[in-house]
XYZ file of C-alpha atoms in Angstrom:
726
model
C -15.977 -26.826 16.522
C -12.209 -26.952 15.738
C -9.756 -27.198 18.800
C -6.488 -25.674 18.667
C -4.937 -29.329 18.649
C -6.399 -29.324 15.118
C -3.813 -26.660 14.114
C -0.793 -28.679 12.643
C 1.832 -26.508 13.839
C 3.025 -25.867 17.650
C 0.697 -23.053 19.209
C 1.975 -19.384 19.775
C 3.194 -18.441 23.239
C 0.230 -17.083 25.647
C 0.148 -13.266 25.744
C 1.779 -12.870 28.909
C 4.021 -16.182 29.155
C 7.785 -16.265 29.395
C 9.780 -14.582 26.417
C 9.814 -17.147 23.455
C 10.156 -17.077 19.796
C 6.738 -17.892 17.904
C 6.141 -21.113 16.715
C 6.631 -20.589 13.201
C 10.286 -19.186 13.393
C 12.580 -21.798 11.574
C 13.916 -24.289 14.027
C 13.940 -26.950 11.525
C 14.240 -27.145 7.530
C 10.244 -27.863 7.141
C 9.317 -25.309 9.674
C 8.001 -21.733 8.258
C 10.158 -18.950 8.937
C 7.957 -15.895 8.757
C 4.316 -15.020 9.466
C 3.649 -14.786 5.757
C 4.987 -18.437 5.079
C 2.887 -19.748 8.278
C -0.406 -18.111 6.820
C 0.469 -19.757 3.501
C 0.845 -23.121 5.220
C -2.540 -22.477 6.912
C -4.171 -21.463 3.764
C -2.794 -24.598 1.956
C -4.494 -26.666 4.732
C -7.747 -25.058 4.330
C -10.290 -27.544 2.594
C -12.419 -26.304 -0.396
C -15.084 -28.874 -0.876
C -17.122 -28.586 -4.417
C -20.747 -28.802 -4.624
C -22.510 -31.958 -5.948
C -24.721 -29.987 -7.904
C -25.486 -26.550 -9.622
C -28.697 -24.802 -10.508
C -29.134 -24.371 -14.305
C -28.640 -20.592 -15.386
C -32.284 -20.114 -16.276
C -33.384 -20.896 -12.885
C -30.581 -18.877 -10.993
C -28.884 -16.498 -13.513
C -25.151 -15.769 -12.898
C -23.775 -12.202 -13.447
C -20.926 -11.458 -15.629
C -18.395 -13.647 -13.270
C -20.323 -16.491 -14.784
C -19.957 -18.541 -11.481
C -23.024 -20.941 -11.026
C -25.036 -21.360 -8.017
C -24.759 -24.334 -5.840
C -27.969 -26.219 -5.364
C -27.914 -27.398 -1.799
C -29.674 -27.015 1.625
C -27.604 -23.734 2.224
C -29.027 -21.991 -0.681
C -31.377 -19.222 0.075
C -35.152 -19.392 -1.094
C -37.544 -16.754 -0.948
C -40.966 -17.269 0.880
C -42.585 -18.763 -2.521
C -39.540 -21.447 -3.099
C -37.687 -19.191 -5.646
C -33.713 -19.843 -5.111
C -31.480 -16.792 -5.426
C -27.559 -17.057 -5.817
C -26.860 -16.725 -2.312
C -26.160 -19.172 0.770
C -26.627 -19.270 4.369
C -23.848 -19.897 6.712
C -25.027 -20.812 10.458
C -22.124 -20.576 13.004
C -22.532 -21.976 16.681
C -20.233 -21.400 19.363
C -20.446 -21.553 23.088
C -19.030 -18.854 25.508
C -16.973 -19.564 28.358
C -19.150 -20.032 31.365
C -22.517 -20.337 29.230
C -24.887 -23.126 29.280
C -26.095 -22.749 25.992
C -24.416 -22.138 22.616
C -24.903 -19.035 20.419
C -25.811 -19.188 16.973
C -25.210 -16.473 14.104
C -26.406 -16.759 10.421
C -24.938 -15.249 7.707
C -25.867 -14.902 4.119
C -23.113 -14.533 0.958
C -24.701 -13.659 -2.053
C -23.319 -13.054 -5.698
C -24.141 -9.462 -6.971
C -27.065 -10.222 -9.367
C -27.845 -9.353 -12.929
C -30.731 -6.864 -14.141
C -32.857 -9.891 -14.805
C -32.958 -10.991 -10.971
C -32.039 -8.193 -8.811
C -35.839 -8.049 -7.687
C -35.333 -11.371 -6.126
C -32.540 -10.203 -3.650
C -34.819 -7.015 -2.558
C -37.366 -9.526 -1.887
C -35.172 -11.146 0.256
C -34.107 -8.051 1.967
C -37.901 -7.153 2.522
C -38.820 -10.899 3.905
C -35.987 -11.064 6.270
C -36.444 -7.538 7.319
C -32.860 -7.032 7.471
C -32.479 -4.981 4.135
C -29.282 -5.717 1.762
C -25.652 -4.852 2.046
C -23.474 -4.517 -1.408
C -20.018 -4.422 -2.136
C -19.492 -2.766 -5.565
C -16.539 -1.289 -7.259
C -15.379 2.234 -6.908
C -15.885 2.807 -10.236
C -19.711 1.553 -9.960
C -19.964 3.142 -6.673
C -19.070 6.541 -8.517
C -21.413 5.788 -11.383
C -18.535 5.214 -13.743
C -19.776 4.613 -17.573
C -17.377 2.263 -18.138
C -18.123 -0.219 -15.226
C -18.603 -3.535 -15.752
C -21.169 -3.946 -13.079
C -24.575 -2.070 -12.001
C -25.303 -1.946 -8.362
C -28.679 -3.031 -6.981
C -29.528 0.381 -5.853
C -28.777 1.736 -9.551
C -30.907 -1.022 -10.994
C -34.075 -0.152 -8.820
C -33.520 3.785 -9.456
C -33.453 2.591 -13.129
C -36.878 0.389 -12.964
C -38.519 3.179 -10.931
C -37.487 5.810 -13.337
C -38.998 3.599 -16.226
C -42.133 2.803 -14.252
C -42.746 6.487 -13.429
C -42.414 7.535 -16.924
C -45.115 4.845 -17.881
C -47.302 6.074 -14.835
C -46.985 2.785 -12.790
C -44.801 1.411 -9.695
C -42.205 -1.221 -9.449
C -43.562 -4.501 -8.317
C -41.791 -7.032 -6.235
C -42.531 -10.714 -5.213
C -44.816 -11.584 -8.368
C -46.784 -8.240 -7.234
C -47.052 -8.461 -3.602
C -44.892 -5.731 -2.838
C -45.230 -2.136 -4.473
C -42.333 0.221 -4.391
C -43.297 3.482 -2.751
C -40.071 5.487 -2.098
C -36.099 5.136 -2.285
C -34.854 7.898 0.078
C -30.941 8.693 0.726
C -30.553 8.781 4.445
C -28.630 11.650 5.755
C -24.943 11.739 5.704
C -24.518 9.032 3.097
C -23.882 10.138 -0.575
C -21.568 8.860 -3.480
C -18.951 11.586 -2.354
C -17.890 8.952 0.267
C -17.238 5.405 0.150
C -20.685 4.276 0.324
C -24.482 5.168 0.010
C -27.628 3.993 2.273
C -31.185 4.331 1.194
C -34.319 3.513 3.129
C -36.459 1.379 0.730
C -40.248 1.665 1.668
C -42.610 -0.813 -0.085
C -46.370 -1.469 0.485
C -47.498 -5.203 1.278
C -50.553 -5.723 -0.610
C -51.124 -9.174 1.561
C -50.501 -7.663 4.972
C -51.687 -4.019 3.939
C -48.975 -2.289 5.348
C -45.951 -0.447 4.784
C -42.193 -2.045 5.106
C -38.950 -0.096 5.204
C -35.585 -1.586 4.932
C -32.175 -0.220 4.408
C -30.065 -0.772 1.529
C -26.256 -0.299 1.651
C -24.015 -0.059 -0.877
C -20.255 -0.250 -0.003
C -17.744 1.262 -2.684
C -14.480 0.457 -0.856
C -11.171 -0.208 -2.747
C -10.808 -3.812 -3.895
C -7.135 -3.228 -5.045
C -5.783 -6.314 -6.791
C -9.000 -7.928 -5.733
C -7.903 -7.643 -1.980
C -9.749 -5.821 0.547
C -7.076 -4.272 2.802
C -7.369 -4.511 6.570
C -8.216 -1.254 6.969
C -11.320 -1.482 4.690
C -12.548 -4.877 6.150
C -12.618 -2.919 9.543
C -14.406 0.048 7.797
C -16.823 -2.509 5.850
C -17.970 -3.812 9.352
C -18.411 -0.392 10.741
C -20.854 0.356 7.905
C -22.524 -2.813 8.665
C -22.878 -1.698 12.198
C -24.328 1.480 10.854
C -26.777 -0.498 8.845
C -28.015 -2.638 11.750
C -28.386 0.658 13.877
C -30.853 1.754 11.422
C -32.870 -1.277 12.018
C -32.744 -1.028 15.802
C -34.046 2.534 15.639
C -37.213 1.076 13.699
C -37.592 -1.653 16.313
C -36.183 -4.225 14.357
C -33.195 -5.543 16.187
C -31.480 -9.220 15.502
C -28.149 -10.910 16.145
C -27.762 -11.604 12.224
C -26.408 -9.097 9.677
C -28.290 -8.735 6.315
C -27.492 -10.871 3.129
C -24.057 -9.561 1.851
C -23.533 -9.385 -1.846
C -20.291 -8.979 -3.535
C -19.446 -9.502 -7.327
C -18.391 -13.211 -7.354
C -20.285 -13.913 -4.077
C -17.336 -15.523 -2.100
C -14.332 -12.589 -1.805
C -15.308 -9.318 0.005
C -18.449 -10.848 1.464
C -16.748 -13.914 2.711
C -14.189 -11.568 4.399
C -16.410 -9.565 6.138
C -18.621 -12.250 7.492
C -15.537 -14.096 8.609
C -14.204 -10.928 10.190
C -17.572 -10.092 12.053
C -18.083 -13.731 13.090
C -14.525 -13.870 14.915
C -15.069 -10.197 16.301
C -17.992 -11.525 17.815
C -16.006 -14.374 19.620
C -13.266 -11.850 20.499
C -15.857 -9.872 22.318
C -17.191 -12.918 23.874
C -13.965 -14.059 25.332
C -13.565 -17.196 23.105
C -10.910 -16.056 21.010
C -8.266 -14.021 23.321
C -4.728 -15.515 21.575
C -3.263 -16.448 18.385
C -3.833 -20.093 19.061
C -7.654 -19.513 19.182
C -7.680 -16.980 16.360
C -6.219 -19.339 14.043
C -8.738 -22.210 15.312
C -11.383 -19.850 14.758
C -10.301 -18.829 11.201
C -10.006 -22.338 10.253
C -13.594 -23.070 11.537
C -15.423 -20.185 10.015
C -13.768 -20.250 6.710
C -14.240 -24.169 6.376
C -17.692 -23.877 7.368
C -18.399 -21.015 4.650
C -16.773 -23.127 2.086
C -19.290 -26.068 2.707
C -21.568 -23.225 1.477
C -19.865 -21.285 -1.096
C -16.850 -22.461 -2.690
C -13.517 -20.412 -2.556
C -15.091 -18.528 0.372
C -12.350 -15.971 1.194
C -10.979 -16.079 -2.103
C -7.224 -15.890 -1.831
C -3.849 -16.025 0.041
C -3.560 -12.286 -0.362
C -7.100 -11.587 1.354
C -6.477 -14.278 4.169
C -3.432 -12.104 4.994
C -5.345 -8.881 5.153
C -7.977 -10.451 7.012
C -5.464 -12.096 9.524
C -3.882 -8.790 10.153
C -7.408 -6.998 10.481
C -8.228 -9.623 13.168
C -5.228 -9.404 14.986
C -5.552 -5.521 15.524
C -9.237 -6.178 17.067
C -7.586 -8.833 19.151
C -5.096 -6.387 20.407
C -7.442 -3.572 21.078
C -9.505 -5.672 22.940
C -7.043 -7.388 25.375
C -7.262 -5.663 28.497
C -4.461 -3.797 30.087
C -2.055 -5.947 31.771
C -0.032 -5.328 35.105
C 3.129 -3.552 35.221
C 5.131 -6.986 35.594
C 2.777 -8.632 32.930
C 3.137 -5.719 30.366
C 7.005 -5.849 30.897
C 6.805 -9.419 30.144
C 4.401 -8.970 27.104
C 6.910 -6.198 25.705
C 9.722 -8.864 26.073
C 7.896 -11.104 23.782
C 7.017 -8.474 21.387
C 10.865 -7.421 21.167
C 11.548 -10.863 20.663
C 9.279 -11.288 17.709
C 10.197 -8.202 16.143
C 13.825 -9.267 16.267
C 13.232 -12.687 14.798
C 10.891 -11.636 12.023
C 12.906 -10.645 8.759
C 11.360 -7.562 7.004
C 11.113 -7.311 3.259
C 12.358 -3.734 3.876
C 14.809 -4.730 6.591
C 17.717 -2.241 6.536
C 19.262 0.220 8.789
C 18.408 2.088 11.915
C 19.885 5.839 11.928
C 21.115 7.514 15.094
C 22.735 10.245 15.992
C 25.455 10.593 18.851
C 27.719 13.347 20.198
C 29.832 10.569 22.203
C 33.366 10.032 21.425
C 34.588 7.376 19.258
C 35.940 5.403 21.795
C 32.247 4.580 23.218
C 31.039 2.714 20.144
C 31.020 -1.042 20.167
C 33.662 -3.390 19.248
C 33.413 -4.298 15.451
C 32.008 -1.053 14.319
C 33.204 0.475 11.217
C 34.554 4.238 11.766
C 34.159 6.225 8.657
C 36.019 9.233 9.336
C 37.491 9.853 5.763
C 39.903 13.015 5.719
C 38.886 14.070 2.199
C 35.497 13.105 0.566
C 37.787 11.837 -2.324
C 39.239 8.820 -0.601
C 36.544 6.625 0.857
C 38.348 3.337 1.370
C 37.691 -0.286 2.334
C 37.779 -1.402 5.825
C 40.449 -3.456 6.974
C 41.467 -6.519 9.422
C 44.683 -4.891 10.708
C 44.407 -2.973 13.939
C 43.548 0.912 13.047
C 46.564 3.463 13.726
C 44.051 6.069 14.857
C 44.549 5.730 18.886
C 40.614 7.130 19.198
C 39.296 4.271 17.538
C 38.542 1.405 19.949
C 40.587 -1.814 19.701
C 38.812 -4.416 17.561
C 37.306 -1.881 15.367
C 38.416 -1.342 11.707
C 38.881 2.132 10.182
C 37.397 2.961 6.828
C 40.135 5.433 6.193
C 43.285 3.139 5.916
C 46.107 3.563 3.054
C 46.084 1.516 -0.022
C 46.273 -1.155 -1.201
C 42.714 -1.367 0.620
C 41.396 1.631 -1.284
C 37.919 0.525 -2.516
C 37.316 3.299 -4.656
C 38.844 6.754 -4.972
C 36.141 9.322 -6.169
C 37.582 12.371 -8.319
C 36.613 15.625 -6.124
C 36.685 17.772 -9.199
C 33.087 18.321 -10.849
C 32.399 16.130 -13.904
C 29.499 18.109 -15.262
C 27.214 15.674 -13.610
C 29.219 15.360 -10.542
C 28.336 17.156 -7.207
C 25.063 15.407 -5.802
C 26.026 11.939 -7.241
C 29.448 11.963 -6.240
C 28.402 12.935 -2.715
C 25.975 10.088 -2.490
C 28.452 7.599 -3.904
C 30.894 8.568 -1.039
C 28.020 7.558 1.556
C 27.447 4.458 -0.625
C 30.900 3.454 -0.474
C 31.387 3.715 3.176
C 28.413 1.645 3.855
C 29.555 -0.938 1.264
C 32.910 -1.163 3.211
C 31.183 -1.762 6.613
C 29.138 -4.482 4.641
C 32.320 -6.449 3.252
C 33.606 -6.336 6.714
C 30.535 -7.784 8.102
C 30.029 -5.100 10.583
C 26.729 -4.559 12.044
C 27.357 -0.759 12.761
C 28.865 2.247 10.686
C 29.564 5.366 12.360
C 29.531 8.328 9.978
C 32.123 10.779 11.360
C 31.650 14.666 11.212
C 33.939 15.219 8.248
C 31.707 13.297 5.847
C 29.105 15.968 6.876
C 31.127 18.978 7.689
C 33.660 19.458 4.868
C 31.144 19.816 2.244
C 32.433 23.316 0.389
C 29.841 25.845 0.788
C 30.147 27.428 -2.520
C 28.366 24.227 -3.775
C 25.069 26.043 -3.119
C 23.869 29.168 -4.863
C 22.290 30.837 -1.968
C 23.593 30.728 1.516
C 22.153 27.676 3.662
C 22.376 24.707 6.185
C 25.213 22.907 4.372
C 25.283 20.345 7.043
C 21.485 19.960 6.634
C 21.928 19.319 2.789
C 24.514 16.971 3.616
C 23.101 14.980 6.155
C 19.616 14.828 4.342
C 21.355 13.586 1.097
C 23.103 10.856 3.281
C 20.076 9.888 4.789
C 18.373 9.584 1.536
C 21.179 7.661 0.088
C 21.242 5.188 3.126
C 17.277 4.745 2.459
C 17.361 4.063 -1.129
C 20.088 1.247 -0.863
C 19.347 -0.153 2.491
C 17.836 -3.430 1.019
C 21.480 -4.209 -0.517
C 22.873 -4.805 3.081
C 22.747 -8.050 4.965
C 25.043 -7.743 7.960
C 24.519 -3.669 8.441
C 21.891 -2.896 10.922
C 22.555 0.837 11.987
C 24.288 3.973 11.178
C 25.203 6.558 13.710
C 25.773 10.268 12.747
C 28.574 11.399 15.334
C 28.296 14.945 15.688
C 28.899 17.909 18.353
C 26.094 18.980 20.592
C 25.513 21.917 18.322
C 24.410 19.323 15.456
C 22.365 17.360 17.158
C 19.300 19.002 16.574
C 19.893 19.361 13.007
C 19.997 15.520 12.813
C 16.969 15.038 15.007
C 15.025 17.437 13.127
C 15.944 15.566 9.895
C 14.842 12.336 11.804
C 11.494 13.527 12.557
C 10.739 14.682 8.865
C 12.145 11.505 7.641
C 9.396 9.713 9.797
C 6.959 11.654 8.005
C 8.573 11.784 4.692
C 6.878 10.413 1.521
C 6.394 13.599 -0.817
C 6.834 16.419 1.659
C 8.379 19.323 -0.185
C 9.974 20.574 3.045
C 12.258 17.334 3.034
C 12.561 17.371 -0.787
C 14.072 20.743 -0.725
C 16.948 19.341 1.631
C 17.675 16.422 -0.458
C 17.842 18.533 -3.417
C 20.362 21.492 -2.933
C 20.026 24.453 -5.256
C 23.633 23.615 -7.151
C 25.721 26.287 -8.492
C 27.521 23.860 -10.403
C 24.204 22.194 -11.866
C 23.622 18.806 -13.142
C 23.957 18.261 -16.751
C 20.793 16.517 -18.227
C 21.655 15.391 -21.633
C 24.708 15.549 -24.062
C 23.061 17.739 -26.521
C 21.588 20.413 -23.772
C 24.188 22.511 -21.956
C 22.822 24.097 -18.770
C 26.326 25.555 -17.763
C 26.935 29.278 -17.990
C 28.634 31.987 -15.735
C 27.363 35.254 -14.394
C 29.467 38.290 -14.378
C 31.099 37.157 -11.157
C 32.333 33.913 -12.938
C 29.843 31.795 -10.635
C 27.985 28.711 -12.520
C 24.060 29.544 -12.892
C 21.616 27.361 -14.404
C 19.026 28.120 -17.023
C 15.753 26.855 -15.336
C 14.276 26.211 -18.932
C 16.312 25.389 -22.040
C 15.250 24.392 -25.135
C 17.117 22.594 -27.785
C 17.088 22.401 -31.754
C 14.744 19.468 -31.642
C 12.201 21.139 -29.612
C 12.856 19.481 -26.465
C 12.596 21.526 -23.058
C 14.539 20.728 -20.121
C 13.192 21.848 -16.707
C 15.438 22.037 -13.600
C 14.163 22.013 -10.084
C 12.513 25.459 -8.904
C 12.010 26.832 -12.336
C 10.120 29.961 -12.125
C 10.169 30.535 -15.920
C 7.460 28.180 -16.844
C 4.073 29.481 -17.774
C 1.043 29.288 -15.858
C -0.820 27.023 -17.977
C -0.121 24.422 -20.665
C -2.667 23.169 -23.269
C -5.437 24.818 -20.703
C -3.987 22.782 -17.460
C -2.348 24.771 -14.679
C 1.221 24.492 -14.119
C 0.856 24.774 -10.395
C 2.592 23.150 -7.200
C 0.018 20.437 -6.022
C -0.851 21.509 -2.421
C -1.106 18.687 0.253
C -0.301 15.945 -1.789
C -0.787 12.261 -0.179
C 1.097 11.977 2.994
C 1.274 8.097 3.347
C 1.046 4.944 1.248
C -2.755 4.643 2.433
C -3.430 8.039 1.313
C -2.005 7.219 -2.279
C -4.383 4.298 -2.176
C -7.237 6.172 -1.296
C -6.467 8.740 -3.929
C -6.070 6.509 -6.856
C -9.227 5.843 -9.043
C -8.714 2.378 -10.399
C -8.594 1.599 -14.344
C -9.569 -1.714 -15.600
C -6.294 -3.861 -16.474
C -5.103 -7.088 -17.258
C -4.313 -9.337 -14.275
C -0.874 -8.620 -12.838
C 1.775 -11.220 -13.985
C 2.964 -13.113 -10.775
C 6.605 -11.858 -11.453
C 5.893 -8.154 -11.864
C 8.613 -6.355 -9.836
C 7.976 -2.636 -11.235
C 5.736 -0.003 -12.948
C 6.504 2.758 -15.255
C 4.301 5.680 -16.483
C 4.338 7.189 -19.884
C 2.878 10.634 -19.553
C 1.498 12.078 -22.386
C 0.506 15.835 -22.635
C -2.393 17.020 -24.540
C -0.364 17.899 -27.853
C 1.269 14.779 -28.053
C 4.609 15.377 -26.292
C 5.969 12.871 -23.514
C 7.312 13.933 -20.000
C 10.474 12.292 -19.260
C 12.890 12.405 -16.176
C 16.781 12.533 -15.885
C 17.534 10.399 -12.636
C 19.538 12.132 -10.216
C 21.522 8.839 -9.370
C 21.794 7.352 -12.741
C 24.805 6.874 -14.699
C 22.810 7.539 -17.919
C 22.687 11.185 -18.977
C 19.546 10.469 -21.102
C 15.973 11.253 -20.118
C 13.546 8.358 -19.316
C 10.241 7.438 -18.517
C 9.412 7.473 -14.830
C 9.972 4.084 -13.449
C 10.264 2.399 -9.960
C 9.414 -0.675 -7.957
C 6.096 -1.338 -6.830
C 5.945 -0.431 -3.228
C 5.186 -3.174 -0.838
C 1.978 -1.932 0.995
C 0.656 -0.254 -2.268
C -1.156 -1.372 -5.500
C 0.966 -1.163 -8.894
C -1.551 1.820 -9.843
C -1.113 3.863 -6.739
C 2.706 3.132 -7.093
C 2.551 4.538 -10.650
C 0.842 8.020 -9.282
C 3.312 8.354 -6.543
C 6.348 7.732 -8.651
C 4.975 10.197 -11.107
C 4.491 12.895 -8.770
C 7.787 12.272 -6.852
C 9.935 12.045 -10.114
C 8.321 14.765 -12.177
C 6.336 16.888 -9.837
C 3.153 15.861 -11.883
C -0.301 14.983 -10.836
C -1.352 12.146 -13.138
C -4.485 10.278 -14.122
C -3.782 6.522 -15.517
C -5.590 6.188 -18.820
C -4.728 2.600 -19.859
C -2.268 0.080 -19.881
C 0.961 -0.137 -22.784
C 2.149 -3.456 -22.095
C 3.993 -5.726 -19.729
C 7.831 -5.777 -20.445
C 10.308 -8.591 -19.726
C 13.458 -7.592 -18.109
C 16.395 -9.429 -17.161
C 17.816 -8.679 -13.634
C 21.690 -8.968 -14.245
C 21.978 -9.474 -10.444
C 20.058 -12.582 -10.443
C 19.382 -13.749 -13.982
C 15.651 -13.897 -13.275
C 13.129 -12.303 -15.809
C 10.716 -10.073 -14.357
C 7.928 -8.018 -15.542
C 7.465 -4.161 -15.701
C 4.031 -2.903 -16.325
C 3.887 0.111 -18.444
C 0.860 2.653 -17.841
C -0.171 5.612 -20.042
C -0.965 8.501 -18.386
C -2.265 12.278 -18.820
C -1.137 15.119 -16.845
C -4.060 16.758 -14.705
C -1.921 19.013 -12.383
C 1.353 19.679 -10.646
C 4.479 21.232 -12.137
C 7.828 20.000 -13.459
C 9.271 22.647 -11.104
C 8.433 20.727 -8.341
C 10.238 17.310 -9.207
C 11.621 15.191 -6.069
C 15.110 14.895 -5.115
C 15.105 11.884 -7.331
C 15.370 13.827 -10.527
C 17.941 16.331 -11.638
C 15.562 17.449 -14.486
C 12.445 16.871 -16.223
C 12.218 16.870 -20.322
C 8.939 17.508 -22.389
C 10.204 15.723 -25.502
C 8.253 15.680 -28.993
C 7.053 12.192 -29.670
C 9.024 11.675 -32.806
C 12.504 12.490 -30.896
C 12.284 10.207 -27.955
C 15.737 8.691 -27.528
C 14.331 5.344 -26.020
C 11.614 2.963 -26.036
C 9.122 3.564 -23.033
C 10.640 2.488 -19.744
C 13.777 0.874 -20.866
């Protein structure tokens, strides 16, 4: 067994030792600075021995992945000596305090083609353990365009063919005759798995044998099983084994686990379950022993199956799933120990850079004098003049010494924003004011900026058609702007909204909604006020008109001479249906990144380029027209294809669904990939890739567009003003 000393880097601190930074925090140039870099180093150091020989395809057929079967001592053979595309992995370990070692045996197999699936069923019958197979979500749902056919489906097809000719399906050269295949209660294709009881008659022993067959249709987004889905797959395995215990066939070993290539999902699940058992037995109890166990199990697996646990991304998700299990298994510490543990956790959290590391938002009713030295006080007297911080002492006696004011007189003016409407003005000008305040703080290398009430309170109330909580609208817009631009700040760590006691509740309510925010309409409504001075969507379509009192009111749906429809937020003038599909608010849309991933039905697509950064969606209406959006904070007045960066914890396809809904209010179904388009990043000079998807509208309404859009257009294809996702 591998000992902790075999790990090349210094060990982690023990769970309740004195506070210290983890060993992979950069202390020298060649030491990894993040957990991701540390795992990448571990991954590179894992060996991947290749087998000396392979079986010819006529002996052991490969499936569509074309991966040959290694010919070695680990290859699984049936009772009659027939090899199948599967390998045994025996793992030994000693429980602390025990006199003898424990052994668990796992079997990883490649999902078979139709001409060899019966051999896998024979293995499940002879072992008495049945089978467990990973399949794609499309194959699980019996998608007609799926590239793989599950073993259960192959058996059902064979049984139907045999029944039509008056016979029975025979397995193992006629020894086993299939009697029934019965779906277990509570396991149907509407969920993420199915489980059947297969009963065969053994013509040699003259008795019936029943084994379970489990099919797991968990998402394998970008060829990665997420940490949550790894844990879910393990739970499905526990349920599979529980059915065997009910029939008096308990065993410490799992059944053969088949996956498409035979070393990815099944290798991940085998590793997870093997190490979870070590966690339960007390052998793995901290980060050092976890890493040693990962190295041991994966190395052992690769002796039998090359590329066992197939990618760094999968390795990272496996590590995350095991960390969750390790934390859940740790006993509650004493009060003193818990305090020390929290200190370690805080040190870790403080040291770990986050890809979305940015700003913490706070609210305070304390006077300015209480804020720390070095804070930027953004207390502009008018929204029209947000000015750059200065190194000279501030003139305002309420500002603590050592701070710098964001409202000093010229020549320190960073940018003067015209207060008069510019036909696109209100929302964008307001957002720009907050951006300038934060930019000023960043230039001064301040870690904190304090937003004075004047930036929130002094917005004119007549910006809104209906009476409403102007402070809520302004504060929500400030928060949304900060979220949008948070990644551009290196020094700035927190933004404090300073207000009186009566306003604190407004901000705390917004903070609570922001924590839950993904596409919640209650928060979107605050981010997108009903403007009496509406935002102009294009140079050709004018939304400005006055009512009898001289107040600007928007036409909610406008049509120009070219046939382009322009829809504004909250329109009530849309028809109930368009081309037979309802135009109605999507009730209960996904509320988290995981929900979006779970909702997304994946389409087949080329492998994602390594430098892909964003996705775009061309939404085509049944009649051929194209849905486009006019971004709220864009300098361009032309409509464009919905586009956004790929979100960190979501797949490209899930991001496409989410951005389409947030920017247009539409629920879509992806239908294909148009192209991967190169774009030059002017900030870095790097060429990056945007994947462009094609989609169809299946629900939603443009009236429900998110705050990111000021209008949605439905454009005749021949009148498109730009290429897809420029």
